[in-house]
Structures are given as C-alpha cells and as structure tokens.
Amino acid sequence: MQDTLAAEALLVERCQQGDTAAFDQLVEQHGQWVYNLAYRMTGDREEAHDIAQEAFVRAFGAIKKFRRGSSFSTWLYRVATNACLDEIKRRRRRPAPASSLVNEDRLEPDPPDSAPDVAEHIESLERQELVRRAIASLPLHHRLTLVLYELQGRSYEEIAHITKTNVGTVKSRLSRARLALKDALEPHLELLRGG
Amino acid sequence: MRCDNVIELFSRYREADLDPAARGELEAHLAACDRCREEFASLDAICATLRELRPEPAPAGLARAVRARLDARRERPRAVLMRWAVPAAAAALLVAAAFGVMRLTPPREAARRAPMPARVPVSAPHLGREADRATIRELESVAPPAEQERMDTAALDELPAPSAVPSAKLKVEPEATPKREPGRTPPARAVTPSIERGAGAAGPPPPPAPLAVRPSGVAAEPKRKVAPSAEAPKTGEVGAGAFYERAARPAAPTEEAAGTRAHVADQMTLSRDLSLLEVSAEASETQVADGRLTLQLKTDRTVENARVSLRFAETDEGETVLWEGTLEKSKVNMREVHVPRPRPGSAGAQQQVVVSGPRLDSRAYYVFAPSAPGRAAAPPATVGARVRGKPENKRAALSGTWNDVLQAAAFENGVYILAPADFPVREQVPVAAPPPKPTLPHALNRIGYGVRQQKGAWTIEPVPGRESAPRRAGRSRR
C-alpha cells in the first residue's frame, strides 16, 4: 500500500513537471472509477466518456495545485465531481429524453460464464437497469452522495471533503437519497425483492 | 415512535449509527409495525441492488482521448486568442462607431456677449426617417438685433482663399473681385460654385463638402477679412470664394462613451458656450447644460457608416461663423466656416439660391431662415425640406432666396443650415425680381409643411394630407 502511494506520488510529481506520460498512467489507474462516477451520475456512457475526459483534462491543468501529503484520489474525486456537476448543469437545458436513459445494450450483454441461470441473470440486469434509471432521476446532490457512498465506496468524511460539505449533510443527503430511490422504485419493488 | 421517524432512521440503523436506546426502540417498533417492516425490507432490497451494480468498464480509448485533448490544448492559447480577437475588434469598432464625441472649442468672447435670443424650437417630423436616421436640427441666434437689418455679402468675394482641403476639393469658379463703388449696386450675376469630392484622397475619410452658399452681384464692402489663426491651417481652396473656410481647430478629440440606450447611434458633444442655443430635433435627445450641448441621435437600428452633419452659425464681429461638424463613422471631422455677413440691403440679399444635389431627394435638408428683423411675429428661422420628384421639382422646391438665408443669420441672430455632408450648392442663380414675401411659408406649403406658432415658438410641421399632394401655394399661418 505504501509502495502504491509512493508510486502514485511520484507520478503526480512528474505530472506536476509536465510529464504527460506519467499522467497517462494516472489516467489508466483512475480512469475506471472516474468514468463510473460520471456514468452513474449521467446514466449515459457517451456523456460519461466525455465527462471523464474533461475531468482528467482539468486535473492535468490543475495538478500543480495539488498539495503533497493529501490523497490524490480524493483530490481527483473532487475534480471529477465538479466536472460531472458542471457538465450535468450545462446539459440540463437539453435534457435527454426518457428513452435515452434506457441503455439498450445494457440489457443485452453476454451472460457471464459464472451465471448459473440465464433467467436470473436477466432479472439482475433488469434490476440494475431500473436502479440506474432511478438513480439518474434523483436530485443532483442526493445522486452524487448516493453514488459516492453506495457505488464508489467512499466514506462519509471523504464525501464531505469531495462535496465541500460536512458529514452530517452527507448522512442527511444519503438518507434522503435512499428514500427517494425507494419512492422511484416503488412500482418495481417486487422485482427488486425477488433479487 | 412514529412510522415517519422510523423510516427516517433507516440509514442510521443500517449504518449502526444509532445509540443502543434508539436502536432498541426502533427494533421494537419494527417488530410491531408491518408497514415499517415492509419499508425497511424494500430499502434493504434497494441497497442490495445497488451493491449488485457492477462497475462499468472504462472505455478503452479513455487515456488516448485524454492525451489527445491535452495535446490539442497546447495549441489552444493561440486559437483562443484568434477566436476572440475578431469579435473583440468588431465590438470595439461597433462601440467606436456607435458613440463618437465631438467637441468644439470654447466660445468666442463675442458670442458670449451676445444677447439672449428667443429660442426657436423647430420640429421637422420628416427628419430621422432617412437612411442614416441621423438628421439633426438646431437653432441658435447670437447676432445683435440692431444688425439684423444690415446685411451684406460684399466681403464674400474678398475673402482669402483657404488652402486645399486634404480630402475634399472645393472648386469655385474664379471671378473678379468686385470693386466697391459706393452708392452703386453691381448687377446680379450668376456664380456657380461647386464642391466635388477629391478623388483618391488618402488618409482619413473626406470631410463633408461644405455648403457653398455664395451670393453674387453683391455690393462691395470694405474688406472684412478674417484671417485664420496661425495655428489653424487653411483647409479650403477658395478662389473668389463664396465663403471663407478655414480649418478648424486642431483635430477634434474623439472620445468613446458608454451608451445608455442601444439605439443611440451617435452622440456629439459640443463644448462651447451654448447657453443661447436651443436645440430641438426629432429622434434625438438634446441637453444643454454647463455650456455644453449634447445631442443624442437615435435610430431604430444600428447605423453603420453613419454620417452626421451638423452646421450652425453664430455671428461674431461681422462675420457669421458657420460651425460645421461631421461625424463620419467613428471619426469626427470638424470645420469652422466663416461666412461674412452681407451688408444690409445689398443685392445679395435678394439673390436667389437654388440648391440641388444628387442626394437631394432623400436626404437633403436645407434650412432657410428668413426673418423679419424687429418683428416679433417673424416666421421661424428654419425650414426643412425633403424633396421628391423630378430634379426640376427638387430645384424648385428648394429654391429660396439668399435674402432668406442671410436674413436668417440675423433673425434671432442665427442662421441654421443643416445638410448632409455631401449636400452641395451647385448653383446660384440671380433673380430678376425680389421674391414674393413671405417666401418661406409658400415654400413650406409647397412641400407640404406649415408653420405653427405656439407659445411663442415656431414649429414647422407637415400639413396632414398635404405631404404627397401636388405642390401648390397654400395658406400659411403666421
């Protein structure tokens, strides 16, 4: 763990000196969750791809401001979160039609080899799709808190730091996000419980 | 514990964030309340589904795309600069074109000493409709009433010839300077001064061709030459010129000011003692305060290549100083034109002036300012004429008498000539007989305008239904 952090610190330092190759490595390391954060926030892969790029571009531009000793991933979360929020707000004027929230290809992936039952796998995909759409319908900050906590596994403290709030606010938002999610999924609760 | 509170506590219960007492109370409620238990089960199922969500694999090209954007960003500063340079320059040009500030020099002492004249607001509703919507009118009078009846054009022919205008060429047919013979008035003669644009003039935009009003057949008068100041270069080329033109002041300062209204096209500020000046102009806002006249010319659209010509006169020690300002695009050209006053009763006072010009039909605005010195009920000093029809009609419609013009210089101490910058006087023809009196109301009526006196002020306004009617003599109100 210490080695990983030291290696990351070295990469960051190289990036701060303008080494784009080092930044490529950072993108490789953190691209997955940055993209996922954007995807869960937008519910759209293409938008998520754009936002992830934007987040990394912003990060590279601001990486000289990154202070050693703090967590790079938390800092990058903050940058990525801001990129997400900015992009979502920017695109609010042209909200995507409801149909676009349905990820058609998401419903037709090849079942994993470990899937014991195809029907169960399909049900799981349906539940995920329902939840994805329900998440996308949440208020922005509730959505962000829920994604960071439930899907990204960030702690209350980290989320408070990322979103520039306090832990109490994070807890409150998370609670309300869950309740709102339950309301959104109310018609499909049976399917969810079946899972 | 109420059911609402139980639901609210789900997250804290799930996160083990409740103290033992609250937790015990909650669990007791859940055991007793089916509904809350159902709610908790649903929330649990949702959270389980959330955990079930698999992370999406990042696009394979993410790192490559990021690198491409970073590479493109390095080329960006210049592109950004170029992207903004043109709009910024355009905006600056627009601002510069929209607002120009024209300043004149401080007043002359004589003008300051001049008695306060009656203010004569003039209204000419047809103005402001033309292409540049930048027509203005103003009136001022500064000459002492005692001199009003004593007009002469004698000195006109004896004026020194200003040097060449940098960008406008003034051509005046040379003629012999009439010798003064006391008691004898030379016969009227035709003189045709014309003003042409200098071709291929380089440098700043050409200043407007001055309104070359030149009487002929005038009686000689002791030479009253007003030499230009040493620092004021001559800009006119006047043979036996109709008027003495000298360049104005050093380059008029141009300022840019923020506009208050989007449709304000131009703003001219004339810095001189204009306390005697009354300005009235349709589609414009005027303000005379602290010796400064501010004209805000409004248009209902953006005016490009706007050209505004402003001319007004003041009488100063034997000569009429015709101030002439031109706002062309964003640049201001100012000239000072001196028109010596004619002697009273001279033949020049009866000289008919016929003005015509290529753009007379649409934009020409010629102001006659006849007067009846000493008469309180004198007609107003200004008339605006918009001429339509054939050239001959234009000529006829704009015919006036030199007497009118010159007397106008005396009437209420001012002559006011407003015309587009390219509004030339092409010819002047003598008249065999003195024009009928009053000439102005007739001329007005022919072009569909009437004169109204209201509260001591004269206004010229179109007669309803007459503007397009055949021109014929009509009734005038005096």
XYZ file of C-alpha atoms in Angstrom:
673
model
C 0.000 0.000 0.000
C 2.778 2.342 0.929
C 4.562 1.455 -2.255
C 1.456 2.161 -4.255
C 1.022 5.529 -2.647
C 4.678 6.331 -3.143
C 4.488 5.368 -6.786
C 1.398 7.474 -7.213
C 3.085 10.397 -5.504
C 5.974 10.016 -7.912
C 3.645 10.016 -10.865
C 1.900 13.087 -9.558
C 5.209 14.816 -9.117
C 6.185 14.021 -12.669
C 2.850 15.270 -13.861
C 3.389 18.481 -11.995
C 6.535 18.877 -14.022
C 4.552 18.472 -17.213
C 5.187 14.816 -17.846
C 2.163 13.706 -19.824
C 3.359 10.124 -19.959
C 3.107 9.989 -16.198
C -0.335 11.439 -16.448
C -1.281 8.697 -18.870
C -0.511 6.237 -16.147
C -2.665 8.102 -13.697
C -5.486 8.034 -16.214
C -5.098 4.334 -16.552
C -5.168 3.875 -12.821
C -8.100 6.101 -12.029
C -9.975 6.099 -15.292
C -12.250 3.278 -14.230
C -13.851 4.895 -11.262
C -13.824 8.378 -12.756
C -15.717 7.009 -15.691
C -18.072 5.102 -13.425
C -18.755 8.122 -11.336
C -19.677 10.016 -14.477
C -21.704 7.135 -15.795
C -23.703 6.724 -12.615
C -24.280 10.406 -12.436
C -25.419 10.776 -16.015
C -26.679 7.335 -16.872
C -25.177 7.720 -20.303
C -21.977 6.113 -21.455
C -21.146 8.646 -24.078
C -21.627 11.545 -21.743
C -19.673 9.698 -19.114
C -16.815 9.283 -21.524
C -16.802 12.978 -22.276
C -17.016 13.917 -18.639
C -14.211 11.555 -17.716
C -12.015 13.133 -20.352
C -12.929 16.567 -19.146
C -12.197 15.581 -15.582
C -8.731 14.371 -16.461
C -8.002 17.374 -18.591
C -9.000 19.587 -15.714
C -6.937 17.526 -13.366
C -3.879 17.859 -15.534
C -4.382 21.584 -15.746
C -4.717 21.907 -12.001
C -2.337 19.261 -10.881
C 0.273 21.808 -9.930
C -2.097 22.965 -7.239
C -2.256 19.531 -5.757
C -0.508 19.534 -2.425
C 1.649 16.671 -1.435
C 0.513 14.743 1.555
C -3.143 14.729 0.708
C -4.887 11.936 -1.078
C -4.607 12.197 -4.800
C -7.662 10.044 -5.357
C -9.756 12.261 -3.123
C -8.457 15.299 -4.925
C -9.191 13.661 -8.240
C -12.659 12.758 -6.997
C -13.241 16.364 -6.284
C -12.128 17.409 -9.721
C -14.190 14.691 -11.327
C -17.214 15.537 -9.239
C -17.000 19.164 -10.255
C -16.640 18.164 -13.857
C -19.725 15.987 -13.531
C -21.799 18.638 -11.884
C -20.733 21.293 -14.352
C -21.463 19.115 -17.325
C -24.805 17.982 -15.992
C -25.825 21.537 -15.279
C -24.663 22.575 -18.690
C -26.698 19.892 -20.350
C -29.763 20.479 -18.289
C -31.045 22.857 -20.878
C -31.376 19.996 -23.232
C -32.415 17.134 -21.050
C -32.139 13.780 -22.593
C -35.388 12.120 -23.461
C -36.501 9.437 -21.097
C -35.863 6.842 -23.721
C -32.221 7.721 -23.737
C -31.985 6.664 -20.133
C -32.640 3.151 -21.250
C -29.375 1.586 -22.099
C -30.417 -0.865 -24.702
C -27.057 -2.502 -24.962
C -27.012 -2.781 -21.220
C -29.848 -5.236 -21.438
C -28.139 -7.485 -23.894
C -24.714 -8.338 -22.666
C -23.449 -11.820 -22.857
C -24.246 -13.627 -19.640
C -21.160 -14.243 -17.586
C -19.857 -17.732 -17.574
C -20.498 -17.984 -13.885
C -24.168 -17.202 -14.234
C -25.955 -20.261 -13.041
C -29.201 -19.316 -14.613
C -29.953 -17.194 -17.589
C -33.319 -16.049 -16.266
C -31.758 -14.946 -13.036
C -29.113 -13.086 -14.912
C -31.688 -11.280 -16.971
C -33.597 -10.356 -13.846
C -30.444 -8.996 -12.341
C -29.841 -6.902 -15.403
C -33.370 -5.601 -15.241
C -32.942 -4.620 -11.627
C -29.700 -2.878 -12.397
C -31.291 -1.029 -15.211
C -34.189 0.028 -13.032
C -31.840 1.217 -10.348
C -29.668 3.020 -12.866
C -32.636 4.908 -14.167
C -33.889 5.627 -10.689
C -30.511 6.981 -9.679
C -30.437 9.220 -12.697
C -33.755 10.675 -11.607
C -32.533 11.729 -8.173
C -31.734 15.284 -7.279
C -28.193 16.090 -8.203
C -26.550 16.221 -4.806
C -28.531 13.293 -3.486
C -27.478 11.344 -6.525
C -23.869 12.316 -6.044
C -23.848 11.328 -2.403
C -25.539 8.041 -3.119
C -23.162 7.188 -5.935
C -20.102 8.115 -3.948
C -21.223 6.174 -0.922
C -23.042 3.173 -2.303
C -21.297 2.664 -5.595
C -17.896 4.183 -5.107
C -17.447 3.134 -1.549
C -16.304 6.499 -0.271
C -16.576 7.241 3.402
C -18.689 9.970 4.897
C -15.598 12.021 5.545
C -14.317 11.641 2.040
C -17.661 12.536 0.579
C -17.840 15.552 2.844
C -14.443 16.627 1.581
C -15.273 15.943 -2.038
C -18.560 17.766 -1.922
C -17.344 20.503 0.390
C -19.932 19.758 2.995
C -19.884 18.218 6.429
C -20.508 14.680 7.461
C -23.938 15.476 8.833
C -25.021 16.830 5.490
C -23.640 13.772 3.782
C -25.616 11.484 6.045
C -28.743 13.503 5.589
C -28.375 13.501 1.831
C -27.671 9.815 1.770
C -30.729 9.065 3.820
C -32.946 11.186 1.638
C -31.395 9.712 -1.462
C -32.264 6.227 -0.329
C -35.805 7.194 0.452
C -36.153 8.961 -2.852
C -34.723 5.949 -4.596
C -37.220 3.753 -2.857
C -40.028 6.036 -3.986
C -38.739 5.929 -7.526
C -38.549 2.169 -7.495
C -41.819 1.678 -5.697
C -43.563 0.101 -8.694
C -40.755 -2.404 -9.079
C -40.150 -3.334 -5.502
C -41.328 -6.830 -6.097
C -38.752 -7.372 -8.766
C -36.078 -5.921 -6.541
C -37.007 -8.141 -3.628
C -37.037 -11.102 -5.929
C -33.388 -10.477 -6.483
C -42.067 6.085 17.844
C -43.947 7.203 14.805
C -43.659 5.406 11.492
C -42.330 8.506 9.734
C -39.477 8.706 12.170
C -38.701 5.057 11.724
C -38.270 5.415 8.006
C -36.063 8.401 8.535
C -33.858 6.332 10.770
C -33.291 3.581 8.278
C -29.919 4.817 7.134
C -28.647 5.381 10.628
C -29.908 1.983 11.668
C -28.279 0.392 8.679
C -25.036 2.212 9.326
C -25.186 1.335 13.012
C -25.237 4.997 13.778
C -27.874 4.809 16.490
C -27.270 4.679 20.189
C -28.419 1.472 21.879
C -31.551 3.013 23.315
C -32.743 4.372 19.996
C -31.801 1.179 18.263
C -33.807 -0.843 20.763
C -36.797 1.413 20.369
C -36.588 1.175 16.594
C -36.347 -2.579 16.580
C -39.323 -2.780 18.894
C -41.322 -0.660 16.517
C -40.318 -2.746 13.535
C -41.400 -5.847 15.328
C -44.816 -4.375 15.925
C -45.384 -2.465 12.687
C -45.784 -4.448 9.486
C -45.725 -1.377 7.322
C -42.420 -0.122 8.609
C -41.003 -3.557 8.381
C -42.034 -3.648 4.732
C -40.425 -0.298 4.156
C -37.223 -1.449 5.711
C -37.254 -4.565 3.615
C -37.709 -2.524 0.485
C -34.852 -0.249 1.412
C -32.690 -3.215 2.107
C -33.526 -4.675 -1.256
C -32.654 -1.435 -2.993
C -29.356 -1.220 -1.196
C -28.644 -4.775 -2.143
C -29.377 -3.969 -5.749
C -27.044 -1.014 -5.519
C -24.332 -3.287 -4.354
C -25.221 -5.587 -7.186
C -24.422 -2.935 -9.722
C -21.239 -3.884 -11.405
C -18.723 -1.223 -12.237
C -18.763 -0.233 -15.810
C -15.547 -0.861 -17.651
C -13.955 2.355 -18.715
C -13.807 2.905 -22.442
C -10.660 1.554 -23.911
C -9.781 4.825 -25.510
C -10.130 6.973 -22.450
C -6.442 7.524 -21.861
C -5.865 8.115 -25.533
C -8.724 10.577 -25.721
C -7.430 12.432 -22.704
C -4.000 12.620 -24.254
C -5.459 13.930 -27.486
C -7.305 16.643 -25.659
C -4.237 17.599 -23.740
C -2.255 17.791 -26.937
C -4.930 19.898 -28.556
C -4.933 22.129 -25.547
C -1.354 23.093 -26.117
C -2.383 24.604 -29.416
C -5.264 26.304 -27.813
C -3.934 29.593 -26.488
C -3.323 30.930 -29.934
C -6.597 29.608 -31.200
C -8.401 31.160 -28.296
C -6.681 34.420 -28.958
C -7.659 34.347 -32.578
C -11.158 33.290 -31.725
C -11.652 36.285 -29.545
C -9.597 38.745 -31.445
C -12.068 39.267 -34.232
C -15.151 39.615 -32.040
C -13.264 41.898 -29.732
C -12.144 44.044 -32.587
C -15.627 44.047 -34.017
C -17.071 45.025 -30.681
C -14.590 47.809 -30.342
C -15.449 49.030 -33.789
C -19.119 48.914 -33.024
C -18.650 50.884 -29.888
C -16.464 53.330 -31.660
C -18.922 53.668 -34.476
C -21.847 53.957 -32.185
C -20.574 56.632 -29.973
C -18.474 59.458 -31.000
C -17.997 62.586 -29.086
C -17.423 65.712 -30.970
C -16.130 68.710 -29.245
C -15.747 72.181 -30.301
C -13.602 74.767 -28.838
C -14.567 77.257 -26.199
C -16.840 80.066 -27.202
C -15.762 83.283 -28.549
C -15.984 86.291 -26.445
C -18.364 87.956 -28.814
C -20.642 85.035 -28.748
C -20.601 85.096 -25.037
C -21.551 88.728 -25.029
C -24.356 88.258 -27.440
C -27.778 88.910 -26.080
C -30.022 86.075 -25.277
C -32.174 85.387 -28.274
C -35.581 83.952 -28.362
C -35.466 80.252 -28.516
C -36.942 78.757 -31.552
C -37.575 75.107 -31.335
C -38.081 73.553 -34.646
C -39.736 70.370 -35.425
C -39.454 68.601 -38.712
C -41.083 65.240 -38.425
C -39.790 64.026 -41.696
C -36.350 64.015 -40.353
C -34.956 60.907 -38.950
C -36.603 58.692 -41.464
C -33.787 58.598 -43.886
C -31.159 56.093 -44.394
C -28.848 57.043 -41.661
C -31.519 58.456 -39.413
C -29.052 60.917 -38.305
C -30.517 64.197 -39.092
C -30.455 66.859 -36.566
C -31.639 70.341 -36.335
C -30.754 73.103 -34.133
C -31.157 76.748 -33.883
C -29.098 79.383 -32.384
C -29.016 83.047 -32.632
C -26.374 85.324 -31.473
C -26.344 88.452 -33.569
C -27.457 91.672 -32.027
C -30.861 92.730 -33.260
C -29.524 96.092 -34.275
C -27.572 94.435 -37.006
C -30.320 92.333 -38.294
C -31.425 94.655 -40.985
C -27.948 95.408 -42.128
C -26.804 92.570 -44.164
C -24.332 92.485 -46.888
C -22.485 89.975 -48.846
C -19.895 92.336 -50.051
C -16.993 90.823 -48.326
C -17.678 87.415 -49.599
C -15.699 87.851 -52.739
C -12.796 89.313 -50.985
C -12.101 86.590 -48.668
C -8.749 84.923 -48.645
C -8.582 81.565 -50.149
C -8.010 78.795 -47.752
C -5.593 76.178 -48.758
C -6.539 72.888 -50.165
C -8.756 70.688 -48.197
C -6.970 67.478 -47.510
C -9.694 65.208 -48.615
C -12.247 67.369 -50.243
C -11.736 69.632 -53.085
C -13.570 72.832 -53.268
C -13.917 74.263 -56.675
C -15.137 77.726 -57.119
C -15.212 79.421 -60.379
C -12.847 82.296 -60.236
C -14.234 85.634 -60.777
C -13.110 89.121 -60.440
C -13.452 90.601 -57.116
C -15.989 93.339 -57.449
C -14.746 96.712 -56.655
C -16.694 98.641 -54.272
C -18.461 101.573 -55.642
C -20.383 103.428 -53.054
C -23.907 104.040 -53.962
C -23.937 101.554 -56.726
C -25.008 98.034 -56.548
C -23.497 95.821 -59.170
C -25.875 93.770 -61.205
C -26.588 90.341 -60.080
C -24.547 87.671 -61.687
C -24.557 84.033 -61.675
C -21.865 82.270 -59.902
C -21.662 78.598 -59.703
C -19.536 77.272 -57.037
C -19.411 73.614 -56.787
C -17.840 71.209 -54.486
C -16.524 67.928 -55.508
C -15.035 65.172 -53.656
C -11.378 64.839 -54.038
C -10.701 61.658 -55.878
C -8.336 59.238 -54.429
C -7.774 61.207 -51.354
C -5.796 59.222 -48.973
C -5.849 59.256 -45.278
C -8.846 59.973 -43.160
C -12.322 59.972 -44.577
C -13.060 63.080 -46.513
C -14.674 65.861 -44.632
C -18.024 66.906 -45.856
C -18.315 69.230 -48.686
C -19.284 72.494 -47.190
C -22.473 74.109 -48.080
C -21.125 76.552 -50.535
C -23.526 79.370 -50.420
C -22.369 82.194 -52.379
C -24.216 85.274 -53.318
C -23.340 87.124 -56.391
C -23.818 90.610 -57.510
C -23.107 91.994 -54.191
C -22.108 95.427 -53.412
C -18.583 95.928 -52.466
C -17.902 96.485 -48.892
C -14.743 97.264 -47.066
C -12.826 94.163 -46.871
C -13.544 92.269 -43.765
C -11.167 89.547 -43.840
C -10.952 87.225 -41.018
C -7.617 85.655 -41.203
C -7.278 82.236 -39.883
C -5.299 81.841 -36.830
C -1.761 80.809 -37.261
C -2.300 77.505 -35.689
C -5.418 76.858 -37.659
C -4.377 75.723 -41.087
C -6.435 76.634 -44.046
C -8.274 73.793 -45.495
C -10.329 75.326 -48.184
C -9.498 76.300 -51.674
C -11.444 79.353 -52.413
C -10.870 81.408 -55.435
C -13.094 84.336 -55.203
C -14.770 82.131 -52.799
C -18.223 82.188 -51.633
C -17.142 81.680 -48.179
C -14.127 81.680 -46.211
C -13.220 78.373 -44.935
C -10.580 77.661 -42.518
C -9.745 74.578 -40.858
C -10.915 74.145 -37.816
C -9.360 73.524 -34.695
C -6.740 71.050 -34.256
C -8.056 67.596 -34.541
C -11.180 67.353 -32.586
C -10.806 64.969 -29.751
C -12.790 61.888 -30.095
C -13.970 60.042 -27.156
C -15.869 56.920 -26.733
C -18.504 56.748 -24.164
C -20.704 54.025 -22.979
C -24.159 54.331 -24.317
C -27.238 54.262 -22.262
C -29.547 53.119 -24.923
C -28.933 50.555 -27.501
C -30.357 52.560 -30.278
C -28.339 55.620 -29.643
C -26.337 55.862 -32.748
C -24.171 58.786 -32.181
C -23.511 61.242 -29.572
C -21.978 64.511 -30.177
C -20.931 66.834 -27.503
C -20.266 70.325 -28.497
C -18.219 72.072 -25.984
C -18.847 75.667 -26.301
C -20.989 78.213 -24.754
C -24.324 77.127 -25.959
C -26.373 78.699 -23.342
C -28.032 80.654 -26.076
C -28.720 77.667 -28.112
C -31.965 75.961 -28.296
C -31.931 72.625 -29.875
C -34.847 70.687 -30.997
C -34.507 67.666 -33.085
C -36.779 64.839 -33.725
C -35.493 61.473 -32.792
C -32.786 62.958 -30.753
C -32.179 63.936 -27.246
C -30.592 67.170 -26.529
C -29.228 68.636 -23.471
C -27.732 71.982 -22.927
C -26.028 72.233 -19.661
C -22.917 73.852 -18.427
C -22.252 75.341 -21.768
C -22.305 72.027 -23.430
C -24.736 70.790 -25.924
C -25.223 67.135 -26.121
C -27.064 65.626 -28.973
C -28.004 62.058 -28.877
C -29.085 60.951 -32.218
C -31.221 57.938 -32.128
C -32.019 55.448 -34.701
C -34.124 52.419 -34.594
C -31.353 50.280 -35.798
C -27.641 50.125 -35.827
C -26.182 52.711 -38.050
C -23.178 51.722 -39.953
C -21.114 54.199 -41.771
C -23.139 56.852 -40.159
C -22.548 60.331 -41.276
C -23.972 63.197 -39.417
C -23.537 66.695 -40.480
C -24.190 69.492 -38.153
C -23.957 73.065 -39.103
C -24.949 76.041 -37.220
C -23.869 79.555 -37.138
C -23.137 82.308 -34.820
C -22.421 85.859 -35.518
C -19.176 87.130 -34.351
C -17.950 90.573 -35.060
C -19.093 90.992 -38.540
C -18.949 87.511 -39.758
C -21.113 84.562 -39.480
C -19.254 81.651 -38.192
C -20.673 78.546 -39.555
C -19.790 75.683 -37.407
C -19.729 72.541 -39.272
C -19.270 69.199 -37.748
C -19.319 65.893 -39.360
C -19.476 62.644 -37.635
C -18.460 60.090 -40.097
C -18.273 56.601 -38.879
C -16.496 56.920 -35.638
C -14.351 59.803 -36.648
C -15.265 63.338 -36.154
C -14.310 65.984 -38.567
C -14.849 69.496 -37.580
C -14.500 72.566 -39.592
C -15.213 76.098 -38.959
C -16.621 78.020 -41.810
C -16.820 81.712 -41.699
C -19.429 83.393 -43.743
C -19.082 87.107 -43.564
C -22.264 88.839 -43.124
C -23.575 90.783 -46.053
C -24.340 94.356 -45.817
C -27.924 95.181 -45.329
C -29.893 95.985 -48.321
C -27.367 94.725 -50.743
C -28.295 92.975 -53.906
C -27.027 89.867 -52.369
C -29.865 89.995 -50.043
C -32.119 89.389 -52.963
C -30.094 86.701 -54.505
C -31.925 83.556 -55.055
C -30.224 80.439 -54.093
C -31.061 77.272 -55.819
C -29.684 74.220 -54.319
C -29.673 70.834 -55.795
C -27.711 67.779 -55.335
C -27.585 64.157 -56.218
C -28.988 63.098 -52.933
C -31.324 65.899 -52.518
C -34.289 63.696 -52.985
C -33.754 61.660 -49.937
C -31.502 63.287 -47.526
C -31.060 66.870 -48.323
C -32.068 69.103 -45.625
C -31.742 72.707 -46.271
C -32.656 75.236 -43.769
C -33.886 78.583 -44.745
C -34.050 81.076 -42.079
C -35.886 84.111 -43.267
C -36.520 86.764 -40.831
C -38.239 89.941 -40.361
C -35.961 91.894 -38.154
C -37.637 93.668 -35.417
C -40.879 91.938 -35.921
C -41.949 89.752 -33.158
C -44.188 87.708 -35.393
C -41.395 86.844 -37.726
C -41.562 83.448 -39.260
C -39.375 80.822 -37.829
C -35.852 80.667 -38.824
C -35.780 77.200 -40.045
C -37.440 75.028 -42.504
C -36.598 71.600 -43.501
C -37.309 70.453 -46.953
C -37.465 66.989 -48.211
C -37.885 66.987 -51.880
C -39.379 64.398 -54.036
C -39.940 64.200 -57.665
C -38.038 65.236 -60.690
C -34.899 67.239 -60.491
C -36.618 70.347 -61.606
C -39.077 69.948 -58.864
C -36.334 69.482 -56.434
C -34.772 72.595 -57.596
C -37.969 74.476 -57.363
C -38.816 73.112 -54.053
C -35.567 74.069 -52.596
C -35.416 77.435 -54.084
C -35.097 80.134 -51.639
C -33.686 83.493 -51.502
C -30.324 84.382 -50.444
C -32.007 87.048 -48.578
C -33.760 84.470 -46.584
C -30.615 82.770 -45.730
C -28.733 85.826 -44.846
C -31.517 87.351 -43.002
C -31.825 84.208 -41.203
C -28.388 84.812 -39.974
C -29.731 87.887 -38.419
C -33.035 86.649 -37.383
C -32.749 85.802 -33.827
C -29.107 86.118 -34.517
C -28.633 82.861 -36.255
C -28.616 81.073 -39.489
C -29.013 77.422 -39.348
C -28.080 75.212 -42.095
C -28.296 71.546 -41.696
C -27.484 69.358 -44.551
C -25.866 66.090 -45.237
C -22.186 66.300 -45.613
C -22.397 65.841 -49.329
C -25.077 68.334 -49.823
C -23.631 70.834 -52.203
C -24.924 74.036 -53.533
C -24.482 73.554 -57.180
C -25.557 76.835 -58.429
C -26.952 80.101 -57.574
C -29.000 81.998 -59.978
C -29.900 85.603 -59.818
C -33.442 86.568 -59.668
C -34.844 89.243 -61.780
C -37.201 90.429 -59.204
C -37.322 90.224 -55.499
C -39.034 87.128 -54.384
C -42.514 87.408 -53.084
C -42.912 87.858 -49.451
C -43.145 85.965 -47.449
C -41.401 83.298 -49.350
C -40.823 80.814 -46.679
C -44.377 79.860 -45.843
C -45.125 79.459 -49.509
C -42.155 77.279 -49.984
C -43.109 75.336 -46.973
C -46.592 74.885 -48.143
C -45.445 73.642 -51.481
C -43.681 70.823 -49.844
C -46.453 70.041 -47.531
C -45.413 71.807 -44.440
C -46.939 74.504 -42.439
C -45.807 76.847 -39.791
C -47.336 76.920 -36.414
C -46.758 79.379 -33.689
C -47.343 78.034 -30.299
C -46.363 79.573 -27.046
C -44.032 81.936 -28.751
C -42.227 79.210 -30.578
C -42.467 78.412 -34.196
C -42.655 74.934 -35.382
C -42.693 73.560 -38.826
C -44.733 70.513 -39.262
C -46.325 68.658 -42.079
C -49.782 69.566 -43.055
C -51.939 66.486 -42.819
C -52.730 65.123 -46.203
C -50.527 67.575 -47.917
C -47.227 65.904 -47.900
C -47.812 63.944 -51.016
C -50.291 66.295 -52.546
C -49.405 68.344 -55.584
C -47.408 71.256 -54.623
C -49.331 74.386 -54.755
C -49.402 77.531 -52.890
C -51.233 77.192 -49.705
C -52.151 79.069 -46.716
C -49.553 79.753 -44.232
C -50.019 80.688 -40.716
C -48.023 83.408 -39.310
